Short mmCIF file of C-alpha atoms and ligand atoms in Angstrom, two decimals:
data_model
loop_
_atom_site.label_atom_id
_atom_site.label_comp_id
_atom_site.label_asym_id
_atom_site.label_seq_id
_atom_site.Cartn_x
_atom_site.Cartn_y
_atom_site.Cartn_z
CA MET A 96 1.43 -18.79 24.45
CA SER A 97 4.76 -17.09 25.32
CA GLU A 98 5.07 -13.90 27.35
CA GLY A 99 6.51 -11.67 24.62
CA LEU A 100 5.23 -11.07 21.11
CA THR A 101 6.00 -13.34 18.15
CA LEU A 102 5.69 -11.89 14.65
CA ALA A 103 5.52 -14.30 11.68
CA LEU A 104 7.10 -13.13 8.43
CA SER A 105 8.10 -14.91 5.24
CA LYS A 106 11.58 -14.61 3.75
CA GLY A 107 12.09 -12.38 0.73
CA ARG A 108 9.65 -9.69 -0.31
CA ILE A 109 7.50 -9.67 2.86
CA PHE A 110 10.49 -9.65 5.21
CA ASP A 111 12.32 -7.01 3.15
CA GLU A 112 9.31 -4.72 2.90
CA THR A 113 8.26 -5.13 6.55
CA LEU A 114 11.76 -4.23 7.79
CA PRO A 115 11.41 -0.45 7.17
CA LEU A 116 8.03 -0.46 8.97
CA LEU A 117 9.61 -2.24 11.92
CA LYS A 118 12.49 0.21 11.84
CA ALA A 119 10.09 3.16 11.94
CA ALA A 120 8.53 1.49 14.98
CA GLY A 121 11.99 1.38 16.61
CA VAL A 122 12.46 -2.35 16.02
CA GLU A 123 15.68 -3.78 14.52
CA VAL A 124 15.87 -7.44 13.55
CA LEU A 125 19.24 -8.73 14.76
CA ASP A 126 19.78 -11.49 12.15
CA ASP A 127 19.76 -11.46 8.37
CA PRO A 128 17.61 -14.33 7.02
CA GLU A 129 19.59 -14.37 3.77
CA SER A 130 22.85 -15.25 5.55
CA SER A 131 21.58 -17.17 8.58
CA ARG A 132 19.71 -20.48 8.73
CA LYS A 133 17.95 -19.41 11.94
CA LEU A 134 14.16 -19.45 11.88
CA ILE A 135 13.69 -17.52 15.13
CA LEU A 136 15.21 -14.07 14.92
CA ASP A 137 15.80 -11.80 17.89
CA THR A 138 15.10 -8.11 17.73
CA ASN A 139 16.47 -5.19 19.75
CA ARG A 140 13.24 -5.44 21.79
CA PRO A 141 13.58 -8.29 24.32
CA GLY A 142 9.79 -8.75 24.18
CA LEU A 143 9.59 -9.19 20.40
CA ARG A 144 10.88 -11.96 18.14
CA VAL A 145 10.37 -12.75 14.48
CA VAL A 146 9.69 -16.27 13.18
CA LEU A 147 10.29 -17.11 9.51
CA VAL A 148 7.66 -19.28 7.85
CA ARG A 149 6.47 -19.94 4.30
CA ALA A 150 4.29 -17.10 2.98
CA SER A 151 1.31 -19.44 2.73
CA ASP A 152 1.83 -20.66 6.33
CA VAL A 153 1.62 -17.21 7.98
CA PRO A 154 -2.20 -17.31 8.50
CA THR A 155 -1.95 -20.83 9.97
CA TYR A 156 0.74 -19.80 12.47
CA VAL A 157 -1.27 -16.79 13.57
CA GLN A 158 -4.62 -18.58 13.63
CA PHE A 159 -3.34 -21.36 15.90
CA GLY A 160 -1.19 -19.16 18.15
CA GLY A 161 2.26 -20.18 16.86
CA ALA A 162 2.66 -16.45 16.35
CA ASP A 163 0.71 -13.55 17.82
CA LEU A 164 0.89 -11.48 14.66
CA GLY A 165 1.97 -11.93 11.07
CA VAL A 166 2.24 -10.27 7.69
CA ALA A 167 0.50 -11.99 4.78
CA GLY A 168 -0.55 -11.08 1.24
CA LEU A 169 -4.27 -10.68 0.58
CA ASP A 170 -3.88 -13.49 -1.99
CA ILE A 171 -2.74 -15.85 0.77
CA LEU A 172 -5.46 -14.68 3.17
CA LEU A 173 -8.18 -15.21 0.59
CA GLU A 174 -7.02 -18.75 -0.10
CA HIS A 175 -6.77 -19.43 3.63
CA GLY A 176 -10.35 -18.28 4.06
CA SER A 177 -9.39 -15.41 6.36
CA GLU A 178 -10.83 -12.60 4.28
CA TRP A 179 -14.14 -14.40 3.86
CA GLY A 180 -14.50 -14.67 7.58
CA SER A 181 -13.94 -18.35 8.29
CA SER A 182 -10.70 -18.21 10.27
CA GLY A 183 -11.35 -15.39 12.72
CA LEU A 184 -8.04 -13.62 12.19
CA TYR A 185 -8.14 -9.98 13.19
CA GLN A 186 -6.89 -7.75 10.35
CA PRO A 187 -6.24 -4.29 11.72
CA LEU A 188 -4.04 -2.89 8.94
CA ASP A 189 -3.35 -2.87 5.23
CA LEU A 190 0.43 -2.38 5.30
CA ARG A 191 0.41 -1.36 1.62
CA ILE A 192 3.55 -3.39 0.91
CA ALA A 193 4.22 -6.19 -1.64
CA ARG A 194 1.68 -4.54 -3.92
CA CYS A 195 0.58 -6.23 -7.10
CA ARG A 196 -2.69 -7.41 -8.63
CA MET A 197 -4.45 -10.70 -9.22
CA SER A 198 -5.18 -11.09 -12.92
CA VAL A 199 -6.24 -13.46 -15.64
CA ALA A 200 -3.64 -13.98 -18.38
CA ALA A 201 -3.72 -15.94 -21.61
CA ARG A 202 -1.79 -16.46 -24.86
CA GLU A 203 -1.88 -13.50 -27.24
CA ASP A 204 -3.81 -15.58 -29.77
CA PHE A 205 -6.47 -16.74 -27.30
CA ASP A 206 -9.86 -15.02 -27.71
CA TYR A 207 -10.65 -14.51 -24.02
CA ALA A 208 -13.70 -12.30 -24.68
CA SER A 209 -15.42 -15.08 -26.62
CA ALA A 210 -14.29 -17.74 -24.17
CA VAL A 211 -15.99 -16.02 -21.23
CA ARG A 212 -19.33 -15.24 -22.83
CA GLN A 213 -22.10 -16.22 -20.42
CA GLY A 214 -22.62 -19.94 -20.28
CA SER A 215 -19.27 -20.87 -21.84
CA ARG A 216 -16.56 -23.11 -20.41
CA ILE A 217 -12.87 -22.33 -19.83
CA ARG A 218 -9.88 -24.22 -18.43
CA VAL A 219 -7.83 -22.19 -15.96
CA ALA A 220 -4.64 -23.14 -14.13
CA THR A 221 -3.82 -21.38 -10.86
CA LYS A 222 -2.41 -21.52 -7.37
CA TYR A 223 -5.40 -19.39 -6.29
CA LEU A 224 -8.36 -21.78 -6.62
CA SER A 225 -10.67 -19.93 -4.30
CA VAL A 226 -10.24 -16.50 -5.93
CA ALA A 227 -10.46 -17.99 -9.43
CA ARG A 228 -13.59 -20.01 -8.61
CA GLN A 229 -15.33 -16.93 -7.19
CA HIS A 230 -14.24 -14.70 -10.08
CA PHE A 231 -15.59 -16.97 -12.82
CA ALA A 232 -18.75 -17.77 -10.84
CA ASP A 233 -19.45 -14.01 -10.61
CA LYS A 234 -19.13 -13.82 -14.40
CA GLY A 235 -21.39 -16.82 -14.96
CA VAL A 236 -18.57 -18.73 -16.66
CA HIS A 237 -18.14 -22.48 -16.13
CA VAL A 238 -14.53 -23.05 -15.16
CA ASP A 239 -12.42 -26.18 -14.97
CA LEU A 240 -9.70 -25.32 -12.46
CA ILE A 241 -6.30 -26.96 -12.43
CA LYS A 242 -4.29 -26.47 -9.25
CA LEU A 243 -0.62 -25.61 -9.75
CA TYR A 244 2.02 -24.62 -7.20
CA GLY A 245 4.22 -22.44 -9.44
CA SER A 246 5.40 -21.64 -12.99
CA MET A 247 1.78 -21.01 -13.94
CA GLU A 248 2.84 -19.16 -17.09
CA LEU A 249 3.74 -22.52 -18.62
CA ALA A 250 0.17 -23.80 -18.53
CA PRO A 251 -1.25 -21.87 -21.53
CA LEU A 252 2.01 -22.36 -23.46
CA THR A 253 1.88 -26.14 -23.16
CA GLY A 254 -1.87 -26.56 -23.70
CA LEU A 255 -2.51 -27.50 -20.07
CA ALA A 256 -4.98 -24.61 -19.72
CA ASP A 257 -6.59 -21.78 -21.71
CA ALA A 258 -5.67 -19.16 -19.13
CA ILE A 259 -4.08 -18.62 -15.72
CA VAL A 260 -4.96 -16.62 -12.64
CA ASP A 261 -1.75 -15.24 -11.14
CA LEU A 262 -0.15 -12.19 -9.55
CA VAL A 263 1.14 -9.45 -11.82
CA SER A 264 3.30 -6.51 -10.86
CA SER A 265 5.59 -5.14 -13.59
CA GLY A 266 4.16 -7.54 -16.20
CA ASN A 267 7.69 -8.73 -17.02
CA THR A 268 6.98 -12.39 -16.28
CA LEU A 269 3.95 -12.41 -18.58
CA ARG A 270 5.83 -10.57 -21.34
CA ALA A 271 8.81 -12.93 -21.11
CA ASN A 272 6.41 -15.80 -21.75
CA GLN A 273 4.33 -14.16 -24.51
CA LEU A 274 1.23 -13.97 -22.34
CA VAL A 275 -1.13 -11.01 -21.99
CA GLU A 276 -3.11 -9.79 -19.02
CA VAL A 277 -6.72 -10.11 -20.20
CA GLU A 278 -8.51 -9.13 -17.00
CA GLN A 279 -7.61 -7.64 -13.63
CA ILE A 280 -9.39 -9.29 -10.72
CA MET A 281 -8.29 -7.28 -7.69
CA PRO A 282 -5.44 -5.23 -6.21
CA ILE A 283 -3.27 -7.14 -3.73
CA SER A 284 -1.18 -5.89 -0.81
CA SER A 285 -0.01 -7.37 2.47
CA ARG A 286 -1.97 -7.17 5.68
CA LEU A 287 -1.08 -7.34 9.34
CA VAL A 288 -2.99 -10.23 10.92
CA VAL A 289 -3.42 -10.77 14.64
CA ASN A 290 -4.52 -13.75 16.70
CA PRO A 291 -7.74 -12.66 18.49
CA ALA A 292 -6.83 -14.42 21.77
CA ALA A 293 -3.40 -12.73 21.77
CA LEU A 294 -5.11 -9.41 21.21
CA LYS A 295 -7.08 -9.93 24.43
CA LEU A 296 -4.17 -11.22 26.49
CA LYS A 297 -1.45 -8.90 25.16
CA ARG A 298 -3.56 -5.91 24.21
CA GLU A 299 -1.05 -3.20 25.16
CA PRO A 300 2.07 -4.39 23.30
CA ILE A 301 0.00 -5.39 20.25
CA ARG A 302 -1.81 -2.04 20.19
CA ALA A 303 1.54 -0.23 20.45
CA LEU A 304 2.97 -2.17 17.50
CA VAL A 305 -0.18 -1.72 15.37
CA ASP A 306 -0.18 2.03 16.08
CA ALA A 307 3.54 2.31 15.25
CA PHE A 308 2.97 0.45 11.96
CA ALA A 309 -0.01 2.69 11.17
CA SER A 310 2.00 5.87 11.63
CA ALA A 311 4.94 4.40 9.65
CA ILE A 312 2.57 3.71 6.74
CA SER A 313 1.02 7.17 6.79
CA SER A 314 4.38 8.97 7.03
CA LYS A 315 5.69 6.83 4.13
CA GLU A 316 2.76 7.96 2.01
CA GLU A 317 3.02 11.69 2.80
N1 ATP B 233 5.68 -9.71 -8.27
C1 ATP B 233 5.19 -9.30 -7.11
N2 ATP B 233 5.24 -8.00 -6.77
C2 ATP B 233 4.77 -7.57 -5.59
N3 ATP B 233 4.21 -8.40 -4.66
C3 ATP B 233 4.16 -9.69 -4.94
C4 ATP B 233 4.64 -10.22 -6.17
N4 ATP B 233 4.49 -11.55 -6.16
C5 ATP B 233 3.91 -11.85 -4.97
N5 ATP B 233 3.71 -10.74 -4.23
C6 ATP B 233 3.12 -10.65 -2.87
O1 ATP B 233 4.12 -11.04 -1.95
C7 ATP B 233 3.68 -12.16 -1.19
C8 ATP B 233 4.87 -13.07 -0.90
O2 ATP B 233 5.39 -13.54 -2.12
P1 ATP B 233 6.63 -14.52 -2.15
O3 ATP B 233 7.01 -14.66 -3.58
O4 ATP B 233 7.64 -14.08 -1.15
O5 ATP B 233 6.03 -15.87 -1.58
P2 ATP B 233 5.45 -17.10 -2.40
O6 ATP B 233 6.56 -17.69 -3.20
O7 ATP B 233 4.23 -16.63 -3.14
O8 ATP B 233 4.96 -18.04 -1.22
P3 ATP B 233 5.34 -19.55 -0.90
O9 ATP B 233 6.84 -19.52 -0.72
O10 ATP B 233 4.61 -19.90 0.33
O11 ATP B 233 4.87 -20.32 -2.09
C9 ATP B 233 2.58 -12.81 -2.03
O12 ATP B 233 1.68 -13.51 -1.19
C10 ATP B 233 1.94 -11.60 -2.67
O13 ATP B 233 1.00 -11.00 -1.80
O1 PRP B 234 4.71 -8.93 -13.11
P1 PRP B 234 6.01 -9.32 -12.48
O2 PRP B 234 6.72 -8.13 -11.87
O3 PRP B 234 6.88 -10.10 -13.38
O4 PRP B 234 5.65 -10.24 -11.20
C1 PRP B 234 4.83 -11.35 -11.36
C2 PRP B 234 5.49 -12.58 -10.83
O5 PRP B 234 5.73 -12.40 -9.43
C3 PRP B 234 5.27 -13.55 -8.75
O6 PRP B 234 6.26 -14.51 -8.73
P2 PRP B 234 7.54 -14.36 -7.77
O7 PRP B 234 8.47 -13.34 -8.28
O8 PRP B 234 7.06 -14.11 -6.36
O9 PRP B 234 8.17 -15.75 -7.86
P3 PRP B 234 7.59 -17.11 -7.27
O10 PRP B 234 7.10 -17.83 -8.51
O11 PRP B 234 8.76 -17.71 -6.61
O12 PRP B 234 6.48 -16.80 -6.29
C4 PRP B 234 4.09 -14.04 -9.59
O13 PRP B 234 3.79 -15.40 -9.35
C5 PRP B 234 4.55 -13.76 -11.00
O14 PRP B 234 5.22 -14.87 -11.55
#
């Protein structure tokens, strides 16, 4: 474990939406991930660096100490097992960024209400197997899950599945593919996650960053 702090972020939405929180905490990232191929980015704080990883790899980096802290969507944390307690990641803050919801969507002509009557069976394609399995189990619906890694909207259109479980924000992606949101499962936002050993060994700098993030969030919402 290095002396300073390492923060794991993913390129795109998470990086872009974490930047203002870092700025409010007095931290400037010195490279732009869109124009640089660097994966380790310096900041104006000699004791803090940012590493760029895939969104779904953030919990793994933090869990195994490749990073002290990270920012990950609740969707990713649930699939990683973090939210259900199996990975031991400390989650001090809901950063309230990258907000969307996890939903079930289907073709307009699919009778979802009938398909999910107790005891029935439905075929669902998703990247989020764990959330989908839990959701349909809670409803008492037998589900055949098909794991996909992207373009989930195609599944009901091609007959691969009856429905999908995916993230929805504006609803534009569903609309563009003639799908409708038939059920909302849960709201999603990104969380700060911290490696528990790092929290013990580097308590002061981690506390300072968590507190700065917390006040940045509350002043943003005032
Ligand atoms: N349309 C959206 N609006 C708001 N937040 C979203 C939206 N889609 C995803 N998110 C949130 O942003 C996080 C990062 O999404 P992003 O698209 O950058 O990565 P990804 O493509 O899902 O991950 P990976 O590259 O590992 O497959 C997601 O985990 C989710 O929490
Ligand atoms: O309701 P909307 O505002 O259209 O957002 C929903 C879309 O956003 C996410 O994809 P993203 O944009 O992250 O692309 P990805 O497939 O590369 O993850 C998600 O998987 C949906 O496809």
